[in-house]
Coordinates of C-alpha atoms (C1' of nucleotides) in Angstrom, one line a residue:
Chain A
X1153 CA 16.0 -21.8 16.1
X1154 CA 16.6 -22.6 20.0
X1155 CA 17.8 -25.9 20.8
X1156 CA 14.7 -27.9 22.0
X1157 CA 17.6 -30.8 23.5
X1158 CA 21.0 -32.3 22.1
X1159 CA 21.4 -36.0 21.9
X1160 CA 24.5 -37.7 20.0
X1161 CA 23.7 -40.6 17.1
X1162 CA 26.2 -43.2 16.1
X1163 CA 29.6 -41.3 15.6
X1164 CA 30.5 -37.6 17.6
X1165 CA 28.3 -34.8 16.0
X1166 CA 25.9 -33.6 18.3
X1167 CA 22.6 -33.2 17.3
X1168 CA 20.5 -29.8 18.0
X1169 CA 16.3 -30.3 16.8
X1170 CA 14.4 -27.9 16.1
X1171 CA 10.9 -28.1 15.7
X1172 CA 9.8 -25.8 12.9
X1173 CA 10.6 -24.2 10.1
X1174 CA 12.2 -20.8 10.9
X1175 CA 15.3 -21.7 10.0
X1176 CA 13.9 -21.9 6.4
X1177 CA 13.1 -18.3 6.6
X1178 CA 15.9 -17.3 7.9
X1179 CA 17.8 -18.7 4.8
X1180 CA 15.7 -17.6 2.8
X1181 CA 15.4 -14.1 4.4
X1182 CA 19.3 -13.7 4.2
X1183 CA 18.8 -13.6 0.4
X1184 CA 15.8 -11.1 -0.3
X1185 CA 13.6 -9.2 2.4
X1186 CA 10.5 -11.0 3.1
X1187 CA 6.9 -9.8 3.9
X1188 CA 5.1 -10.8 7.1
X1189 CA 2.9 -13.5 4.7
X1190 CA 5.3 -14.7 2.8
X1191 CA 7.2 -15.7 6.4
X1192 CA 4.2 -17.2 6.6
X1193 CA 3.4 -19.4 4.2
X1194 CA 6.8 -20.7 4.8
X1195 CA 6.2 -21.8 8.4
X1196 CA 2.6 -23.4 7.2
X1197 CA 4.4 -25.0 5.0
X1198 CA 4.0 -29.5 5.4
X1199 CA 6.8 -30.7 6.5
X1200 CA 8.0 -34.6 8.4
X1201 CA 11.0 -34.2 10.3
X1202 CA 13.2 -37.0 9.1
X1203 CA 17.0 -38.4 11.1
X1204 CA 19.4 -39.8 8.7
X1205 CA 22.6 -41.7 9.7
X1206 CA 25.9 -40.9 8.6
X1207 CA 26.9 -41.7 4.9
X1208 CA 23.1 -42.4 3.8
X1209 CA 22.4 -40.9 0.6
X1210 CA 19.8 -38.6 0.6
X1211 CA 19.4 -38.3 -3.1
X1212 CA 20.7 -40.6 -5.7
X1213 CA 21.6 -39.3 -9.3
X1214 CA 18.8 -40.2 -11.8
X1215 CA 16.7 -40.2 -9.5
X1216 CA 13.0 -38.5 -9.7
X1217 CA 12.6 -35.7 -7.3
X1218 CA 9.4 -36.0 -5.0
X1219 CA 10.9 -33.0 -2.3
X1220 CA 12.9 -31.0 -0.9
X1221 CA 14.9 -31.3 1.7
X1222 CA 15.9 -28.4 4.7
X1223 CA 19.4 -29.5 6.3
X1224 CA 18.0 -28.2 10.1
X1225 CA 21.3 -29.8 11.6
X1226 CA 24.2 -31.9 10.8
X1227 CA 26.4 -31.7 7.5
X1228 CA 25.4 -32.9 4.2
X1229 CA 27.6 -33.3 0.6
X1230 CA 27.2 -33.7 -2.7
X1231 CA 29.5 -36.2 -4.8
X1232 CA 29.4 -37.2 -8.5
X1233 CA 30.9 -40.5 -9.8
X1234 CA 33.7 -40.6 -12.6
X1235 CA 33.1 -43.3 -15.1
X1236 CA 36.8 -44.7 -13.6
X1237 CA 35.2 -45.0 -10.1
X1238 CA 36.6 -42.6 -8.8
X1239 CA 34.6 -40.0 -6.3
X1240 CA 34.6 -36.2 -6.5
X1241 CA 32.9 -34.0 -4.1
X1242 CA 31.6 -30.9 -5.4
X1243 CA 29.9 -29.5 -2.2
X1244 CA 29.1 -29.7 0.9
X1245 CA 26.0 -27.8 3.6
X1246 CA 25.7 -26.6 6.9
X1247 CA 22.5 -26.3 9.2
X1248 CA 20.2 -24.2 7.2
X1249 CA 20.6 -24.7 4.4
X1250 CA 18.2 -26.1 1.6
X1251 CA 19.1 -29.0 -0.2
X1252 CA 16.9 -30.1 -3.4
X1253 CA 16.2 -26.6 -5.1
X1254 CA 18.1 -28.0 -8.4
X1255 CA 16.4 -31.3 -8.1
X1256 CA 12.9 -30.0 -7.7
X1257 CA 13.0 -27.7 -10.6
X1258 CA 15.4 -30.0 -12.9
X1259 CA 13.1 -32.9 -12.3
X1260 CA 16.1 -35.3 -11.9
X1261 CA 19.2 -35.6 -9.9
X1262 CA 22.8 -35.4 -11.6
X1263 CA 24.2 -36.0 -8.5
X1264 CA 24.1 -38.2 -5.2
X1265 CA 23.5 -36.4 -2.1
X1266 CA 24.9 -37.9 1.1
X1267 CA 25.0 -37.3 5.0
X1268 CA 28.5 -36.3 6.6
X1269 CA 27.4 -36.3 9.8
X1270 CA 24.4 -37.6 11.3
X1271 CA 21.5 -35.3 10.0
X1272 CA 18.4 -33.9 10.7
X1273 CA 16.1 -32.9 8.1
X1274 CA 12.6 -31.2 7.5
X1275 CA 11.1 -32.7 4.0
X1276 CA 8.9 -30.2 2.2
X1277 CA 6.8 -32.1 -0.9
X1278 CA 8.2 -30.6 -4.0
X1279 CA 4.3 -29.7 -5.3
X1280 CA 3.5 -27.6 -2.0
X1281 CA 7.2 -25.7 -2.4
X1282 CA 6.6 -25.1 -6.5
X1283 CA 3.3 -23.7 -5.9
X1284 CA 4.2 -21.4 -2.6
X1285 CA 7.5 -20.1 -4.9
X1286 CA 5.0 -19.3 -8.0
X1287 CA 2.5 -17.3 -5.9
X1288 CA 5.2 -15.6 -3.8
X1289 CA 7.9 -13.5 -6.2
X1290 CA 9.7 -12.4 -3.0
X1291 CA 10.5 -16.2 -2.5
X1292 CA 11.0 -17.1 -5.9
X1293 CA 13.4 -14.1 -5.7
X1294 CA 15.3 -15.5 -2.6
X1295 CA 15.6 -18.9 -4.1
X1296 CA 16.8 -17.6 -6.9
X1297 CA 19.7 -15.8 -5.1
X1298 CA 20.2 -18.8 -2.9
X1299 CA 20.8 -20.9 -6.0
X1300 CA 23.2 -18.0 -7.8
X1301 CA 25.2 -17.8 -4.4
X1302 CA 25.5 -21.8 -5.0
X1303 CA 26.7 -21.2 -8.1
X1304 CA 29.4 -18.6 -7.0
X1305 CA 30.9 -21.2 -4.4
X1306 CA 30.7 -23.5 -7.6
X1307 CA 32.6 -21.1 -9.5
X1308 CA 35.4 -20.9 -6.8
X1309 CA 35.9 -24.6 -6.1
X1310 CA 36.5 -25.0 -10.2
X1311 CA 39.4 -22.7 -9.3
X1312 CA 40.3 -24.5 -6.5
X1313 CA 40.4 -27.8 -7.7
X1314 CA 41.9 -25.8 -11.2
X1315 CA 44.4 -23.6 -10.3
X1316 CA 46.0 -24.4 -6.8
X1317 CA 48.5 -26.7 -5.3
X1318 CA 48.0 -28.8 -3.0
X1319 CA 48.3 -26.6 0.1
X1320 CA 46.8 -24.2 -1.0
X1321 CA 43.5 -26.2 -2.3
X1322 CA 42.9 -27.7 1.5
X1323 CA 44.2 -24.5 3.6
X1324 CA 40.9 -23.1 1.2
X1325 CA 38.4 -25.8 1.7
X1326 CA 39.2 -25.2 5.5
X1327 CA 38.6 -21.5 5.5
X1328 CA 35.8 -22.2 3.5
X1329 CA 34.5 -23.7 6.5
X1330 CA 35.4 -21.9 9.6
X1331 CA 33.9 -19.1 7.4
X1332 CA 30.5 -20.7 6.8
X1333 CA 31.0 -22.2 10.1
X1334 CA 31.8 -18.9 11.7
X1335 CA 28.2 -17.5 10.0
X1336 CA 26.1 -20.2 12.2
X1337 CA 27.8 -19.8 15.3
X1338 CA 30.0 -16.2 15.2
X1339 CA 33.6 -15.8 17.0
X1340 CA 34.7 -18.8 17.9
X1341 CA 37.9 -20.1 17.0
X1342 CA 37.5 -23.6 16.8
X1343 CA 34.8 -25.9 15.4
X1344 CA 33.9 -29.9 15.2
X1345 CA 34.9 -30.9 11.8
X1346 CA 34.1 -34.2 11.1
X1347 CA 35.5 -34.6 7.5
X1348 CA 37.6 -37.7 7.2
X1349 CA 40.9 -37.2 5.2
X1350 CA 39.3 -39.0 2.2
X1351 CA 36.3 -36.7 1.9
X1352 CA 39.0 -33.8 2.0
X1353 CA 40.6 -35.5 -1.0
X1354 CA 37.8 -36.3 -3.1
X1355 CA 36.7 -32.4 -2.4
X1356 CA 39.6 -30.8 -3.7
X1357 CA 41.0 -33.4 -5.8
X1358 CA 43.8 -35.0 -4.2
X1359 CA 44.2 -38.7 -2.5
X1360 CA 43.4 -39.1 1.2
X1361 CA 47.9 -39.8 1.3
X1362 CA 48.2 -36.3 0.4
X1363 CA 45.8 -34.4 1.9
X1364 CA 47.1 -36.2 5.2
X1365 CA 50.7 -34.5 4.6
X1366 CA 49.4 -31.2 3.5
X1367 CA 47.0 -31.0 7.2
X1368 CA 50.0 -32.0 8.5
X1369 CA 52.1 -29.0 6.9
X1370 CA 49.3 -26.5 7.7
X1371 CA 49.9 -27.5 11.3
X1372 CA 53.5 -27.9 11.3
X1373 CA 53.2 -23.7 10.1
X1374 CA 50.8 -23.0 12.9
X1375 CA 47.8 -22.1 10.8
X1376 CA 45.7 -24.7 12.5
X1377 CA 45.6 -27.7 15.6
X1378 CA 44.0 -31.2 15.3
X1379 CA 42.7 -32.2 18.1
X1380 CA 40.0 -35.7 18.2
X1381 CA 37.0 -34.5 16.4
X1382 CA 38.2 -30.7 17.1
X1383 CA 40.0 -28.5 13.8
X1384 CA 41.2 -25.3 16.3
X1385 CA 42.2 -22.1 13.7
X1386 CA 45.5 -20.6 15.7
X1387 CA 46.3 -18.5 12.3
X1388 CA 43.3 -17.9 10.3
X1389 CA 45.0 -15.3 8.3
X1390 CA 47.7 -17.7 7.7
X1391 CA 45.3 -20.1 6.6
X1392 CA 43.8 -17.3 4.3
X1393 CA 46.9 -16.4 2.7
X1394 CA 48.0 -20.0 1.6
X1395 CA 44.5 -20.8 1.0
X1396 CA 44.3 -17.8 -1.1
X1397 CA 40.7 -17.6 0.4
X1398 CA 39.1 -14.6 -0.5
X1399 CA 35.3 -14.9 0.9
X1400 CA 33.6 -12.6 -1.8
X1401 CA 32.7 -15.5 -3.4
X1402 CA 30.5 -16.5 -0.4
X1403 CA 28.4 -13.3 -1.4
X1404 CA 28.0 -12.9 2.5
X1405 CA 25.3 -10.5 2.8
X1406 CA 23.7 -9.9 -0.6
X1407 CA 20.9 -9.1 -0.3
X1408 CA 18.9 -7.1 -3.1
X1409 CA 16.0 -4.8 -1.6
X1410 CA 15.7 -2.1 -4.5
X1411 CA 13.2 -2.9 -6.8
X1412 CA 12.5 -6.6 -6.1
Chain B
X1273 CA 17.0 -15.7 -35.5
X1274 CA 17.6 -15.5 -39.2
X1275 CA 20.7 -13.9 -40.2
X1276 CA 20.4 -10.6 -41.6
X1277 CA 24.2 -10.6 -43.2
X1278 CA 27.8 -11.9 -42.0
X1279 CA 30.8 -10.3 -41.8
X1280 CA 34.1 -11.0 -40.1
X1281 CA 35.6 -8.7 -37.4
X1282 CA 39.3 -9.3 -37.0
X1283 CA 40.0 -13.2 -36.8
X1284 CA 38.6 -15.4 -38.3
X1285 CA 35.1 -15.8 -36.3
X1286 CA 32.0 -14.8 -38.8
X1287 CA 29.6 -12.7 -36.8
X1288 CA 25.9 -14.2 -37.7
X1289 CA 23.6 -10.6 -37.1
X1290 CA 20.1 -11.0 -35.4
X1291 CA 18.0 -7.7 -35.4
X1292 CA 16.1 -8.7 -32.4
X1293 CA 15.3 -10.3 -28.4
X1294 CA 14.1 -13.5 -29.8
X1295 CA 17.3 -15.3 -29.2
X1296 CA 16.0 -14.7 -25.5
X1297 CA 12.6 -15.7 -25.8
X1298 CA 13.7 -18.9 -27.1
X1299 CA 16.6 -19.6 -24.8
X1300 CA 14.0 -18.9 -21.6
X1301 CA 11.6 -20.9 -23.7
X1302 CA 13.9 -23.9 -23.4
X1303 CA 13.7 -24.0 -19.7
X1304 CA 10.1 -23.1 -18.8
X1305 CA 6.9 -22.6 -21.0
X1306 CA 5.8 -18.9 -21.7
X1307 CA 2.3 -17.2 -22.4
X1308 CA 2.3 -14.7 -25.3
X1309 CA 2.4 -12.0 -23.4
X1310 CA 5.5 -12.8 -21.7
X1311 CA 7.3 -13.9 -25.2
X1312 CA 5.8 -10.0 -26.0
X1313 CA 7.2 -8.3 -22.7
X1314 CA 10.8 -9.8 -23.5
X1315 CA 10.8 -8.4 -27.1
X1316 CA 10.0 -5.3 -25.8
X1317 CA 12.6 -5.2 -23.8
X1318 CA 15.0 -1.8 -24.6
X1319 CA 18.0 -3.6 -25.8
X1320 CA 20.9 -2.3 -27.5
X1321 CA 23.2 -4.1 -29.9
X1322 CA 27.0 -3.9 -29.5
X1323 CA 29.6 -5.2 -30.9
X1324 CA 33.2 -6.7 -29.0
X1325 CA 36.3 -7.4 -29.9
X1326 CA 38.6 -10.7 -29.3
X1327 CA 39.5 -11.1 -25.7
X1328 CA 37.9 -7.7 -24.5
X1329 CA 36.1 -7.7 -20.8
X1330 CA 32.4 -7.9 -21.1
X1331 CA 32.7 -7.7 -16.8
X1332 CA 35.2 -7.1 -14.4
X1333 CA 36.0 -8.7 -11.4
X1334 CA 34.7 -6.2 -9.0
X1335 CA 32.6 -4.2 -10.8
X1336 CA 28.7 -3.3 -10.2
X1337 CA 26.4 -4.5 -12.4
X1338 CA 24.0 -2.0 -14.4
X1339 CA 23.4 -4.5 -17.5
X1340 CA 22.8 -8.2 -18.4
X1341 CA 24.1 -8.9 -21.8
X1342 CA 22.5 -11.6 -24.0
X1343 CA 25.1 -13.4 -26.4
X1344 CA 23.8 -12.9 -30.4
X1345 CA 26.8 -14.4 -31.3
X1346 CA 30.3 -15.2 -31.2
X1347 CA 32.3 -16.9 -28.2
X1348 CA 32.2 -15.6 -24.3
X1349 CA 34.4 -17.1 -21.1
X1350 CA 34.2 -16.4 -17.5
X1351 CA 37.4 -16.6 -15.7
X1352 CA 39.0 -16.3 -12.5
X1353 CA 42.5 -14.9 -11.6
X1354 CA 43.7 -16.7 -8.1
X1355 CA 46.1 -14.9 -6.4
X1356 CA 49.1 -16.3 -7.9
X1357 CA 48.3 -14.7 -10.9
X1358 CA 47.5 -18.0 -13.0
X1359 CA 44.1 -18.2 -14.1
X1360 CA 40.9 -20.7 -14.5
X1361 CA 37.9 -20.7 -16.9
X1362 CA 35.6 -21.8 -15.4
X1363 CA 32.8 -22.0 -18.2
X1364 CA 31.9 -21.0 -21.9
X1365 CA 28.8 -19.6 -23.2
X1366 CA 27.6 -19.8 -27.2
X1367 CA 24.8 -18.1 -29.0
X1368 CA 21.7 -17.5 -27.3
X1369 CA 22.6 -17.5 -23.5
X1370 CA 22.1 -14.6 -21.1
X1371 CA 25.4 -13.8 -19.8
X1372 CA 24.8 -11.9 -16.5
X1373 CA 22.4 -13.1 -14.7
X1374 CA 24.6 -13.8 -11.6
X1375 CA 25.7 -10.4 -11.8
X1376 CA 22.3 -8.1 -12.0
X1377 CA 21.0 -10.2 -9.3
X1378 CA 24.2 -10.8 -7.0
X1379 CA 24.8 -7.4 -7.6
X1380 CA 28.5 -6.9 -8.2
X1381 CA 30.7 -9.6 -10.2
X1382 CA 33.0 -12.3 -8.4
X1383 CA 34.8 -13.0 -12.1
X1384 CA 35.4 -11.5 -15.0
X1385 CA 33.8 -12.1 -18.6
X1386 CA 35.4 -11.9 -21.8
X1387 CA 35.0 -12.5 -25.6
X1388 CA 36.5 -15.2 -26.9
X1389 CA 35.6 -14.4 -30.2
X1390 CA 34.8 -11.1 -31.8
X1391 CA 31.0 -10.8 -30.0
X1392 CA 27.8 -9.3 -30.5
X1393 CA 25.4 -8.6 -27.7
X1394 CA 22.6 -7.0 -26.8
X1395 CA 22.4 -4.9 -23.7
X1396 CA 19.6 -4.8 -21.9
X1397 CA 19.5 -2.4 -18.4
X1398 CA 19.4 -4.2 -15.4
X1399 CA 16.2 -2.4 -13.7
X1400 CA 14.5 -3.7 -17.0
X1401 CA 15.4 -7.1 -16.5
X1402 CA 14.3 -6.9 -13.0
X1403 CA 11.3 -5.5 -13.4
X1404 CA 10.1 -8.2 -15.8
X1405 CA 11.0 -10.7 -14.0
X1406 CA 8.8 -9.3 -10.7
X1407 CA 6.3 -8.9 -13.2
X1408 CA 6.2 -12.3 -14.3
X1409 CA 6.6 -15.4 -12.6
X1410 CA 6.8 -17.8 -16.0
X1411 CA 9.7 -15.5 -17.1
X1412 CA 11.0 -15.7 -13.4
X1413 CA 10.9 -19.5 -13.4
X1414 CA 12.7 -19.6 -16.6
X1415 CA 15.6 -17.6 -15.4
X1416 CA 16.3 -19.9 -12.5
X1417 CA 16.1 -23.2 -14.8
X1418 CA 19.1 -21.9 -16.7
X1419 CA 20.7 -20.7 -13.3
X1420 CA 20.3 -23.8 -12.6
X1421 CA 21.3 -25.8 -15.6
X1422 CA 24.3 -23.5 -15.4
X1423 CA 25.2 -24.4 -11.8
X1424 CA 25.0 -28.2 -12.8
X1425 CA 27.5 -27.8 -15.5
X1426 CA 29.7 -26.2 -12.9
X1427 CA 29.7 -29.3 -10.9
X1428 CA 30.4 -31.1 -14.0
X1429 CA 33.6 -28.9 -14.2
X1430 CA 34.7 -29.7 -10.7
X1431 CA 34.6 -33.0 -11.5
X1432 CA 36.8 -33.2 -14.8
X1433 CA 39.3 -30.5 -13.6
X1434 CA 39.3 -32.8 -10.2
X1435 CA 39.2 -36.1 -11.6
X1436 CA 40.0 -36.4 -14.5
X1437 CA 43.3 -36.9 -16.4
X1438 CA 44.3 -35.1 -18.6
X1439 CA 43.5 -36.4 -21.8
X1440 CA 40.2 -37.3 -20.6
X1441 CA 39.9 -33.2 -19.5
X1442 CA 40.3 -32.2 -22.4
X1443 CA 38.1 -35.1 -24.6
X1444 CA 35.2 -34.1 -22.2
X1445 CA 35.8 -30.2 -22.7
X1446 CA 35.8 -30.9 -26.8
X1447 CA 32.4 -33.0 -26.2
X1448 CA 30.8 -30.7 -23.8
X1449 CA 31.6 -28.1 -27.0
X1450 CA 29.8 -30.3 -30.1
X1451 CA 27.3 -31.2 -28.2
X1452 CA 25.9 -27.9 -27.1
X1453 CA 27.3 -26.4 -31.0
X1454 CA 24.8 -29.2 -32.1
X1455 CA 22.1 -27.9 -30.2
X1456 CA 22.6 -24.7 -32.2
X1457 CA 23.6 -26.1 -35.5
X1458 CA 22.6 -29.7 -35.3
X1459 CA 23.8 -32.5 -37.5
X1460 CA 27.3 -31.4 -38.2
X1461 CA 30.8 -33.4 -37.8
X1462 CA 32.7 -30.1 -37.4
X1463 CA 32.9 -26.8 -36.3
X1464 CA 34.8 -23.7 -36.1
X1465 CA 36.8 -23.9 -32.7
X1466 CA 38.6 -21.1 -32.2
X1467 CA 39.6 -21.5 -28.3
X1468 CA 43.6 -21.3 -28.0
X1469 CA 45.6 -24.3 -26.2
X1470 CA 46.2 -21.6 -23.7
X1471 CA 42.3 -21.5 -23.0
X1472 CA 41.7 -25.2 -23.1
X1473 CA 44.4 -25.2 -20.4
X1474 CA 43.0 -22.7 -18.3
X1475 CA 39.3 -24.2 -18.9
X1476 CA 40.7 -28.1 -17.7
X1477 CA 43.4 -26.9 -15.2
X1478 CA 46.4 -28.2 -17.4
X1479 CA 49.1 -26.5 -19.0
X1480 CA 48.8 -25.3 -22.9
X1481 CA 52.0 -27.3 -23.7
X1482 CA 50.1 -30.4 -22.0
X1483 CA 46.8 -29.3 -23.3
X1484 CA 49.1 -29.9 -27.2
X1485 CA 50.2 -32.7 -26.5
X1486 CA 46.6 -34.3 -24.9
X1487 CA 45.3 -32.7 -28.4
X1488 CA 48.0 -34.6 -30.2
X1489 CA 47.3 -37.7 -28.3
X1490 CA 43.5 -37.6 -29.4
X1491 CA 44.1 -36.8 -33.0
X1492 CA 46.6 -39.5 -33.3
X1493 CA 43.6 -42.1 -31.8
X1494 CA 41.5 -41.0 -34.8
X1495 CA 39.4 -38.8 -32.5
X1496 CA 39.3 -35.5 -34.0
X1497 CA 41.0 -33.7 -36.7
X1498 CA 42.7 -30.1 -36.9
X1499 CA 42.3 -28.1 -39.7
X1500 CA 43.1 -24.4 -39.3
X1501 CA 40.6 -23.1 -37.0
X1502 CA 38.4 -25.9 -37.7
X1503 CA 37.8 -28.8 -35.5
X1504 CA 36.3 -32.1 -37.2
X1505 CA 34.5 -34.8 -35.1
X1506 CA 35.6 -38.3 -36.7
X1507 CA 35.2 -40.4 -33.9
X1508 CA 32.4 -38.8 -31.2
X1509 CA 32.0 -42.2 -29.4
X1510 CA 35.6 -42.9 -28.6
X1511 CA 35.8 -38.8 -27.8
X1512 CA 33.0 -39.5 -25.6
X1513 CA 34.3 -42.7 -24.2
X1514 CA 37.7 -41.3 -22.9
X1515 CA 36.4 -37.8 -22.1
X1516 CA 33.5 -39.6 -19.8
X1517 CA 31.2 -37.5 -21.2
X1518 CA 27.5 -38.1 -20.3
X1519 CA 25.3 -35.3 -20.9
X1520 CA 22.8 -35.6 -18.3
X1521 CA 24.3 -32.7 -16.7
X1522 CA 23.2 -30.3 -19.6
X1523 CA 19.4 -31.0 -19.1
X1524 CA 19.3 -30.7 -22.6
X1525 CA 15.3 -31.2 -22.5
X1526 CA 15.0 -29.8 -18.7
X1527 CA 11.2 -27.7 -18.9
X1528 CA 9.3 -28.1 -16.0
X1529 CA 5.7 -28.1 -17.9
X1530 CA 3.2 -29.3 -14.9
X1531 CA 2.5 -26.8 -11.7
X1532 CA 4.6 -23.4 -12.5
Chain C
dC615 C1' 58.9 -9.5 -46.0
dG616 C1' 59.1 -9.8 -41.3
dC617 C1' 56.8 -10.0 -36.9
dC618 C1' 54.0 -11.9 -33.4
dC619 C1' 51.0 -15.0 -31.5
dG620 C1' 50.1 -19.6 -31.1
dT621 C1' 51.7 -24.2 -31.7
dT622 C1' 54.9 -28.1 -31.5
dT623 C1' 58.7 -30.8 -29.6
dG624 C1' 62.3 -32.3 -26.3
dA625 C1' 64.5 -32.9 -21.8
dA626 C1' 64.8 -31.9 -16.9
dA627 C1' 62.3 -31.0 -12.7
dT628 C1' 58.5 -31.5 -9.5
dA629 C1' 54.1 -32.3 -7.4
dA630 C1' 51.2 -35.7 -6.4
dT631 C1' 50.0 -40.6 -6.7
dT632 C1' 50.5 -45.3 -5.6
dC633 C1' 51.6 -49.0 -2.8
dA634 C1' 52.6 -50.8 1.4
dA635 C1' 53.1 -51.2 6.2
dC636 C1' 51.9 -49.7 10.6
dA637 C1' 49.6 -47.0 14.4
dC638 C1' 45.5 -45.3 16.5
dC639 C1' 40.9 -45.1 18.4
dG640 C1' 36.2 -46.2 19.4
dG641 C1' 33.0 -49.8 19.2
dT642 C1' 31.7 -54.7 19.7
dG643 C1' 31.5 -59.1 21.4
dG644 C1' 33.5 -62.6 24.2
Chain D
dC610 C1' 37.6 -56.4 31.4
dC611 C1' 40.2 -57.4 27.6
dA612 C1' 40.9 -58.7 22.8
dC613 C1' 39.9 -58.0 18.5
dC614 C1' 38.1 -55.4 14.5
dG615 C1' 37.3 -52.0 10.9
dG616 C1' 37.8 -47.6 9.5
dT617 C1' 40.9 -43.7 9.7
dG618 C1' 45.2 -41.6 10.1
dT619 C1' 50.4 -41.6 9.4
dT620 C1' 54.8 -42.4 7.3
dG621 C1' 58.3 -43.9 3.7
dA622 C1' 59.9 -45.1 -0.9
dA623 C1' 59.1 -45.8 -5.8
dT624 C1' 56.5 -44.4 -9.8
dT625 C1' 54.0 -41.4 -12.8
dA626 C1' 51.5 -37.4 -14.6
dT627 C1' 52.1 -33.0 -15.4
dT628 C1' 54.9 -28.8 -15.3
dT629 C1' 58.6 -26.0 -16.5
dC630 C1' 62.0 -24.3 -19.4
dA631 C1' 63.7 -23.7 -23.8
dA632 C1' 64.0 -23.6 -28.5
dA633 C1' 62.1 -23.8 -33.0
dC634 C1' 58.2 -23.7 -36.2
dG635 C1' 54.1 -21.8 -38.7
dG636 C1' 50.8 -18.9 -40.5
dG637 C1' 48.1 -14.9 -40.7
dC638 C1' 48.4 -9.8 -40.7
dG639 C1' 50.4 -5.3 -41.2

DNA sequence: CGCCCGTTTGAAATAATTCAACACCGGTGG
DNA sequence: CCACCGGTGTTGAATTATTTCAAACGGGCG
């Protein structure tokens, strides 16, 4: 977890490495209590630490899946394709957070998964992950809850995209991340956000044209200040209540312990 | 699986009555192979039929879960009520699938669920469920495929309701529906489709007087044809073509055979 | 028979897109 | 050091898809 050093790739993120795999168990323990072993048999787990440039895919839909994939820092999404060309984005990840569960157990990728931000990665072989998660129900448990939570966030952005208008859809994405944001690094009231206008658009279905006007509205109202790389939140309760943002969906701390 | 008798609840939805779990066995069975013994523990399950009326709430928004509910048949929907009152579906579920999976394991629901069509279920009690699925890892395993299958078609939602316009929202909604009736009932042209233009809307993020008109449109191109609750498929290529329906994202075939 | 829910159709209003031009900023090479 | 370059952000005006409102229709059910 502690910052070995910080060094900055192409572009402004800033780069923290880590050099295990504790951040894999601390995912993972978020979701379902683990035992001493199964911590570690996470942490002996084989794993290359792997840097990957902004906008590089990481996965390509139809593509086999070999491994998984830990996001230990940077910002990762996932996009699909329309057969008209055009680009949706149906997700994106913070440091943490683990990539490929849907592509190691589907087999095949329905969607591309691409870097944000410059991005630092552990790659676990998919074999050595299936096998740990079939001897170990408390992991296969966690994983399981990891990929429901996914779900639940999927669930929400249907909505988004759905249901609101146009203010309302990007005030959400943005308190969708100062929340998650807020999880990794708790209390502050600003954070780097280094989502261009288009990746805003194709994320909650507008063109880059409007999303620019409805950033500039949000600001206008005070809800939030652009500044370079920086997105500072003056009014995150504003923000909330335009956004409509409601973080249940996040399922924050579920966690089951009873009988599991 | 065979049907014992049929009979019709109000509407015009004929209820097909199974005496028994195996519509679970074989909808796990579809994701991930299972030994005997685990096809056995499913069956014993303690289940208890019940019956549901049109557009009653299986699940509340809100509520704790005690139960997951396995669809014998009819229609179900989950759906999502923004702030502003107006609302998204944001998926469907036919014959055979496990409804509340997301719920016993998240613990308390983010959305409701309601009948479509008159419904039968069985109820099985969540400690049950979990038990089982501690118990045995192949039964585990096959509960997170279909998470997971489930979560891809979500994306697949984001994507039409974000991308899409609307005639091809609604094309790709129709296909995504014949092609997983087929699955069920394969080999037909038509089928009963007893979703309102109210609930196409709320399911592609249009209005019902667009979703009429969209409906209109796509009849008029020798698409489909209307006839009472009936909805015949003349022309599933074309449908497919302007819907951009590819149905990768079903994993029709998805079992994961090898290692697990 | 009449009622109610769902469908159909038209016309006006609106949100968002498209197209186009320009400004900005960091990075690269002369 | 400056000039240029490409990608991103900003702004305005015209266009279009979709919504809204409203009214009428139809068919199944009591």
């Amino acid at each position: 977890m502690r910052p070995l050093k910080t060094y900055s790739l192409a572009g402004s993120w800033s780069i923290r490495v880590t050099n295990d795999l504790s951040l894999l168990v601390r995912h993972l323990e978020a979701h379902a209590p683990l035992s001493p072993e199964d911590r570690d048999a996470i942490m002996s787990l084989p794993a290359a630490r792997q840097t990957i440039a902004t906008s590089s895919y990481l996965v390509r839909e139809g593509e086999p899946a070999k491994t998984c994939a830990l996001l230990v820092d940077g910002i990762v999404y996932r996009q699909k394709i329309t057969g008209a060309g055009v680009r949706q984005i149906v997700s994106f990840h913070l440091r943490g957070e683990a990539l490929d569960f849907q592509n190691v157990f589907l087999g095949c990728a329905d969607h591309d998964v691409r870097a944000l931000t410059p991005v630092v990665l552990m790659i676990i072989p998919r074999e050595q992950l299936l096998l740990m998660i079939r001897k170990r129900p408390a992991i296969a448990h966690a994983v399981l809850m990891s990929v429901l939570i996914e779900a639940s966030i999927f669930r929400e952005w249907i909505v988004n995209v759905g249901r609101r208008g146009g203010e309302a859809r990007v005030a959400h994405l943005l308190c969708e991340y100062a929340w998650r944001m807020d999880v990794l690094d708790p209390g502050k009231a600003e954070y780097e956000f280094p989502f261009t206008q288009e990746q805003i658009g194709d994320a909650t279905g507008l063109t880059a044209v409007h999303v620019n006007r409805m950033l500039g509205l949000l600001e206008e109202k005070g809800f939030i200040r652009r500044e370079r790389r920086l997105l500072r939140f003056l009014d995150i309760h504003g923000l909330r209540r335009t956004g409509d943002f409601d973080p249940a969906y996040l399922h924050g701390n579920a966690v089951l312990d009873g009988i599991l």
